[in-house]
Coordinates of C-alpha atoms in Angstrom, one line a residue:
X89 CA 199.1 99.3 211.1
X90 CA 199.5 102.9 210.1
X91 CA 201.7 103.9 213.1
X92 CA 203.9 100.9 212.3
X93 CA 204.2 102.0 208.6
X94 CA 205.3 105.3 209.9
X95 CA 207.8 104.0 212.1
X96 CA 209.4 102.0 209.3
X97 CA 209.3 105.0 207.0
X98 CA 211.2 107.1 209.7
X99 CA 213.9 104.5 210.1
X100 CA 214.4 104.2 206.4
X101 CA 214.5 108.0 206.3
X102 CA 217.2 108.2 209.2
X103 CA 219.2 105.6 207.6
X104 CA 219.3 107.3 204.3
X105 CA 220.0 110.5 206.0
X106 CA 222.9 108.9 208.0
X107 CA 224.5 107.3 205.0
X108 CA 224.0 110.5 203.0
X109 CA 225.8 112.6 205.6
X110 CA 228.6 110.1 205.8
X111 CA 229.4 110.1 202.3
X112 CA 228.8 114.0 202.0
X113 CA 231.4 114.5 204.9
X114 CA 233.7 112.1 203.2
X115 CA 233.4 113.8 200.0
X116 CA 233.9 117.3 201.4
X117 CA 237.0 116.1 203.6
X118 CA 238.4 114.4 200.5
X119 CA 237.7 117.6 198.3
X120 CA 239.2 119.9 200.9
X121 CA 242.3 118.0 201.1
X122 CA 242.5 117.8 197.2
X123 CA 242.2 121.5 196.8
X124 CA 244.8 122.2 199.3
X125 CA 242.5 123.8 202.1
X126 CA 244.4 124.6 205.3
X127 CA 247.9 123.5 203.6
X128 CA 250.9 125.9 203.6
X129 CA 253.5 125.8 201.0
X130 CA 256.8 127.4 200.7
X131 CA 259.2 128.2 197.8
X132 CA 262.6 125.9 198.0
X133 CA 265.7 126.7 196.2
X134 CA 264.0 128.8 193.4
X135 CA 266.6 131.5 193.1
X136 CA 268.4 129.7 190.1
X137 CA 265.1 129.1 188.2
X138 CA 264.8 131.0 184.8
X139 CA 262.1 130.7 181.9
X140 CA 263.3 129.0 178.7
X141 CA 261.8 129.2 175.4
X142 CA 259.3 131.8 176.3
X143 CA 256.7 132.0 173.2
X144 CA 257.9 128.8 171.7
X145 CA 257.9 126.1 174.4
X146 CA 254.3 127.0 175.5
X147 CA 251.6 124.7 176.7
X148 CA 254.2 122.1 177.6
X149 CA 252.5 118.8 178.9
X150 CA 255.2 116.3 178.9
X151 CA 259.2 116.3 179.4
X152 CA 261.7 113.4 179.0
X153 CA 265.1 115.1 180.1
X154 CA 265.5 117.4 177.2
X155 CA 262.7 116.6 174.8
X156 CA 259.7 118.9 174.8
X157 CA 256.5 118.6 172.9
X158 CA 254.7 122.1 172.1
X159 CA 251.0 121.8 172.7
X160 CA 248.5 124.3 171.1
X161 CA 244.8 123.3 171.2
X162 CA 242.5 125.3 168.9
X163 CA 240.9 122.7 166.9
X164 CA 238.5 125.1 165.2
X165 CA 241.3 127.3 164.0
X166 CA 244.1 125.0 163.8
X167 CA 246.9 125.8 161.1
X168 CA 249.6 124.1 162.6
X169 CA 250.4 120.5 163.9
X170 CA 252.1 120.3 167.6
X171 CA 255.9 120.4 167.5
X172 CA 258.7 118.4 169.3
X173 CA 261.9 120.3 170.5
X174 CA 265.2 119.2 171.7
X175 CA 266.8 121.3 174.3
X176 CA 270.5 121.2 175.4
X177 CA 272.4 122.1 178.5
X178 CA 273.0 125.6 177.5
X179 CA 269.2 126.0 177.0
X180 CA 269.5 126.1 173.2
X181 CA 266.7 124.4 171.4
X182 CA 265.7 123.2 168.1
X183 CA 262.8 121.3 166.5
X184 CA 262.6 117.6 165.7
X185 CA 260.4 117.4 162.5
X186 CA 257.8 114.6 162.3
X187 CA 258.1 112.8 159.0
X188 CA 257.1 109.6 157.2
X189 CA 257.8 107.4 154.5
X190 CA 256.1 107.3 151.0
X191 CA 255.7 104.2 149.2
X192 CA 258.6 104.9 147.1
X193 CA 260.8 105.3 150.1
X194 CA 260.8 109.2 150.0
X195 CA 260.8 111.0 153.4
X196 CA 257.9 113.6 153.7
X197 CA 256.3 115.7 156.2
X198 CA 253.9 113.4 158.6
X199 CA 250.4 113.5 157.1
X200 CA 248.2 112.7 159.9
X201 CA 246.8 114.8 162.8
X202 CA 249.5 115.5 165.4
X203 CA 248.1 116.5 168.7
X204 CA 250.6 115.6 171.4
X205 CA 249.8 114.9 175.1
X206 CA 252.1 112.6 177.1
X207 CA 255.2 110.8 175.4
X208 CA 258.1 108.6 176.1
X209 CA 261.3 107.4 174.7
X210 CA 262.6 103.9 174.4
X211 CA 266.6 103.5 173.9
X212 CA 267.7 100.7 172.2
X213 CA 270.0 98.5 174.8
X214 CA 272.1 97.6 172.0
X215 CA 272.3 100.6 169.8
X216 CA 272.3 103.8 172.1
X217 CA 271.9 105.9 169.2
X218 CA 268.6 104.3 168.3
X219 CA 265.7 105.8 169.9
X220 CA 261.9 105.3 169.8
X221 CA 259.4 108.0 170.4
X222 CA 255.9 107.1 171.6
X223 CA 253.3 110.1 171.5
X224 CA 249.6 110.3 173.1
X225 CA 248.1 111.5 169.7
X226 CA 244.6 113.2 170.1
X227 CA 243.5 112.9 166.6
X228 CA 240.1 114.3 165.6
X229 CA 238.8 110.9 164.4
X230 CA 240.1 108.8 167.4
X231 CA 242.8 108.8 170.1
X232 CA 245.9 107.1 169.3
X233 CA 249.6 106.2 170.0
X234 CA 251.9 107.5 167.3
X235 CA 255.3 105.7 167.3
X236 CA 258.4 107.3 165.7
X237 CA 262.1 105.9 165.2
X238 CA 264.9 108.5 165.8
X239 CA 268.7 108.6 165.2
X240 CA 270.5 110.6 167.8
X241 CA 272.0 113.6 165.9
X242 CA 269.4 113.8 163.2
X243 CA 266.7 116.6 163.0
X244 CA 263.8 114.4 162.3
X245 CA 261.4 111.6 163.7
X246 CA 260.4 108.9 161.3
X247 CA 256.8 107.5 161.7
X248 CA 256.7 103.8 162.3
X249 CA 252.9 103.1 163.3
X250 CA 249.9 104.7 164.6
X251 CA 248.4 102.5 167.2
X252 CA 244.5 102.7 168.1
X253 CA 242.3 100.2 170.1
X254 CA 239.0 100.5 171.9
X255 CA 241.1 100.3 175.2
X256 CA 242.8 103.4 174.2
X257 CA 239.5 105.6 174.5
X258 CA 241.1 108.5 176.6
X259 CA 244.9 108.1 176.8
X260 CA 246.7 110.6 178.9
X261 CA 250.4 109.6 179.3
X262 CA 252.5 106.7 178.2
X263 CA 255.6 104.5 179.2
X264 CA 257.7 102.9 176.6
X265 CA 258.7 99.2 177.4
X266 CA 260.1 98.4 173.9
X267 CA 259.9 99.6 170.5
X268 CA 256.3 98.2 170.2
X269 CA 255.2 97.6 173.9
X270 CA 254.0 100.2 176.3
X271 CA 251.8 101.3 179.2
X272 CA 249.3 104.0 178.9
X273 CA 246.9 105.8 181.3
X274 CA 243.1 106.2 180.5
X275 CA 242.2 109.2 182.5
X276 CA 238.4 108.8 182.2
X277 CA 235.9 106.0 181.5
X278 CA 233.4 108.4 179.5
X279 CA 235.1 111.0 177.1
X280 CA 232.0 113.1 176.5
X281 CA 228.4 113.8 177.6
X282 CA 226.8 113.8 181.0
X283 CA 228.2 110.6 182.1
X284 CA 231.7 112.3 181.9
X285 CA 230.7 115.2 183.8
X286 CA 228.9 113.0 186.7
X287 CA 231.8 110.7 187.0
X288 CA 234.5 113.3 187.0
X289 CA 232.8 115.6 189.6
X290 CA 232.1 112.7 191.9
X291 CA 235.6 111.5 191.7
X292 CA 234.9 108.0 190.8
X293 CA 237.7 105.4 190.3
X294 CA 236.8 104.3 186.9
X295 CA 240.0 105.1 184.9
X296 CA 242.9 102.5 184.5
X297 CA 246.1 101.6 182.9
X298 CA 246.4 99.4 179.6
X299 CA 249.4 97.3 178.4
X300 CA 250.2 96.8 174.6
X301 CA 252.4 94.0 174.1
X302 CA 255.0 93.5 171.2
X303 CA 252.4 91.4 169.3
X304 CA 250.0 94.5 169.5
X305 CA 247.5 93.0 171.9
X306 CA 245.9 95.1 174.6
X307 CA 244.9 94.5 178.0
X308 CA 243.9 96.4 181.2
X309 CA 247.0 96.3 183.4
X310 CA 245.7 98.2 186.5
X311 CA 242.2 99.6 187.2
X312 CA 239.9 101.5 189.9
X313 CA 242.1 104.5 189.5
X314 CA 240.7 108.3 190.0
X315 CA 241.7 110.0 187.0
X316 CA 244.8 108.4 186.1
X317 CA 247.2 110.9 184.6
X318 CA 250.8 110.8 184.7
X319 CA 252.8 107.6 184.5
X320 CA 256.5 106.8 184.8
X321 CA 258.9 104.0 185.2
X322 CA 261.9 103.4 187.3
X323 CA 263.3 99.8 187.1
X324 CA 260.6 97.2 187.9
X325 CA 258.3 99.9 189.5
X326 CA 255.4 102.0 187.5
X327 CA 254.4 105.2 189.2
X328 CA 250.8 106.5 188.2
X329 CA 249.5 109.9 189.6
X330 CA 245.9 110.6 190.0
X331 CA 244.2 114.0 189.7
X332 CA 241.6 112.9 192.1
X333 CA 243.9 111.7 194.7
X334 CA 246.7 113.5 196.4
X335 CA 249.2 111.0 195.8
X336 CA 251.3 108.7 193.6
X337 CA 250.4 104.9 193.3
X338 CA 253.3 102.6 192.8
X339 CA 253.1 99.2 191.1
X340 CA 255.4 96.6 190.4
X341 CA 255.6 94.9 186.9
X342 CA 254.4 91.3 187.2
X343 CA 255.5 88.6 184.9
X344 CA 252.4 88.9 182.9
X345 CA 252.9 92.6 182.7
X346 CA 250.1 93.2 185.1
X347 CA 250.6 95.9 187.7
X348 CA 249.7 94.7 191.3
X349 CA 249.9 97.3 193.7
X350 CA 253.2 97.5 195.2
X351 CA 261.8 109.7 197.2
X352 CA 259.0 110.8 194.6
X353 CA 258.9 114.1 193.0
X354 CA 255.4 115.2 192.1
X355 CA 253.9 118.3 190.4
X356 CA 250.6 119.6 190.5
X357 CA 248.2 122.8 191.5
X358 CA 249.0 123.6 194.9
X359 CA 246.0 126.0 195.1
X360 CA 243.5 124.4 193.0
X361 CA 240.8 127.0 193.2
X362 CA 242.9 129.5 191.6
X363 CA 243.9 127.5 188.4
X364 CA 240.8 128.9 186.6
X365 CA 242.0 132.2 186.3
X366 CA 245.3 131.1 184.7
X367 CA 243.5 129.5 182.3
X368 CA 241.8 132.5 181.3
X369 CA 244.8 134.6 181.4
X370 CA 248.4 132.6 181.8
X371 CA 250.2 135.8 182.1
X372 CA 249.4 136.6 185.7
X373 CA 252.5 138.0 187.0
X374 CA 254.4 134.7 188.2
X375 CA 257.2 132.9 186.7
X376 CA 254.9 129.8 186.6
X377 CA 251.4 130.2 187.9
X378 CA 251.1 126.3 188.3
X379 CA 253.0 122.9 187.3
X380 CA 251.7 119.9 185.4
X381 CA 255.1 118.1 184.4
X382 CA 258.5 118.0 185.5
X383 CA 261.7 116.0 184.5
X384 CA 265.0 115.9 186.5
X385 CA 268.7 115.4 185.2
X386 CA 271.6 114.6 187.4
X387 CA 275.1 115.2 185.9
X388 CA 278.3 115.4 187.7
X389 CA 277.7 118.0 190.7
X390 CA 274.6 119.8 189.0
X391 CA 271.1 118.7 189.2
X392 CA 268.6 120.3 186.8
X393 CA 264.7 120.3 186.9
X394 CA 262.6 121.2 184.2
X395 CA 259.1 122.2 184.7
X396 CA 256.1 122.7 182.5
X397 CA 252.4 123.5 182.6
X398 CA 249.4 123.3 180.4
X399 CA 248.8 127.1 180.5
X400 CA 252.4 128.3 180.6
X401 CA 254.1 130.0 177.6
X402 CA 257.5 128.6 178.5
X403 CA 259.3 126.0 180.6
X404 CA 261.3 126.6 183.8
X405 CA 264.7 125.3 184.1
X406 CA 266.1 125.4 187.9
X407 CA 269.8 124.2 188.5
X408 CA 271.2 123.2 192.0
X409 CA 274.4 121.7 193.1
X410 CA 274.1 118.2 194.9

């Protein structure tokens, strides 16, 4: 009886070791690919690149053509809100002021917390001068989406509504579908505590994309994503970047606005293990130590790319001929 028990125990241990070894190997293999171990990279067509807005457009975490949010996170000593800048093709930039209406109709500075992350713009299909800005806003008491209207040529954004929901627990980026509807990524399931550290370190596929319709109702549109980060739209396709997977997931927009899985430019950390030193000192002798966002504009014979990152003190503009 004792011998049989030892045999069963040995087989259980062997199976446990085999399963553990398989998952350990898979984890190491995926982690090595994720951090770029053994990968080679080269600069391509960077001779025309230059810094724009140094010291002003720093910590830029999202770009839509020429519209840049200025990110500064120092919550303990915060004296200013984040800022929105518009930049023309001559690299001249100016601020768009966030405003709101009082009960008697007066236009005054936006009174809510304004800590911008991702954002997007919806252009009215009938009136091209009418634009709707949607910002992921990490307010102190909750995460939200702040929606503003803007008339092209004016120097301010007028607040329309700030949206919050239990399904917006950790929003990262957003795609505007109408003046009220949008898709947004939630980059993690748990926003604080030990479970956040455990699930993030294990790269568990617990984040998702939510959809808010024109009636203000929320639902999960796509799930089982590893740290859903950036999101973009082109036609009927939605592109979602994952920080924990070296790729971009492509979805088609269903009739119910769900996202069944269905030449992409992507920015990221090419040498992940070196990123920490740039968070400590963003001035380490490079034009741009890393990249987290980019936007491309094609006009006539010139293609321009704008690149920004969370630890940079400027954006980089690169021009090239088609």
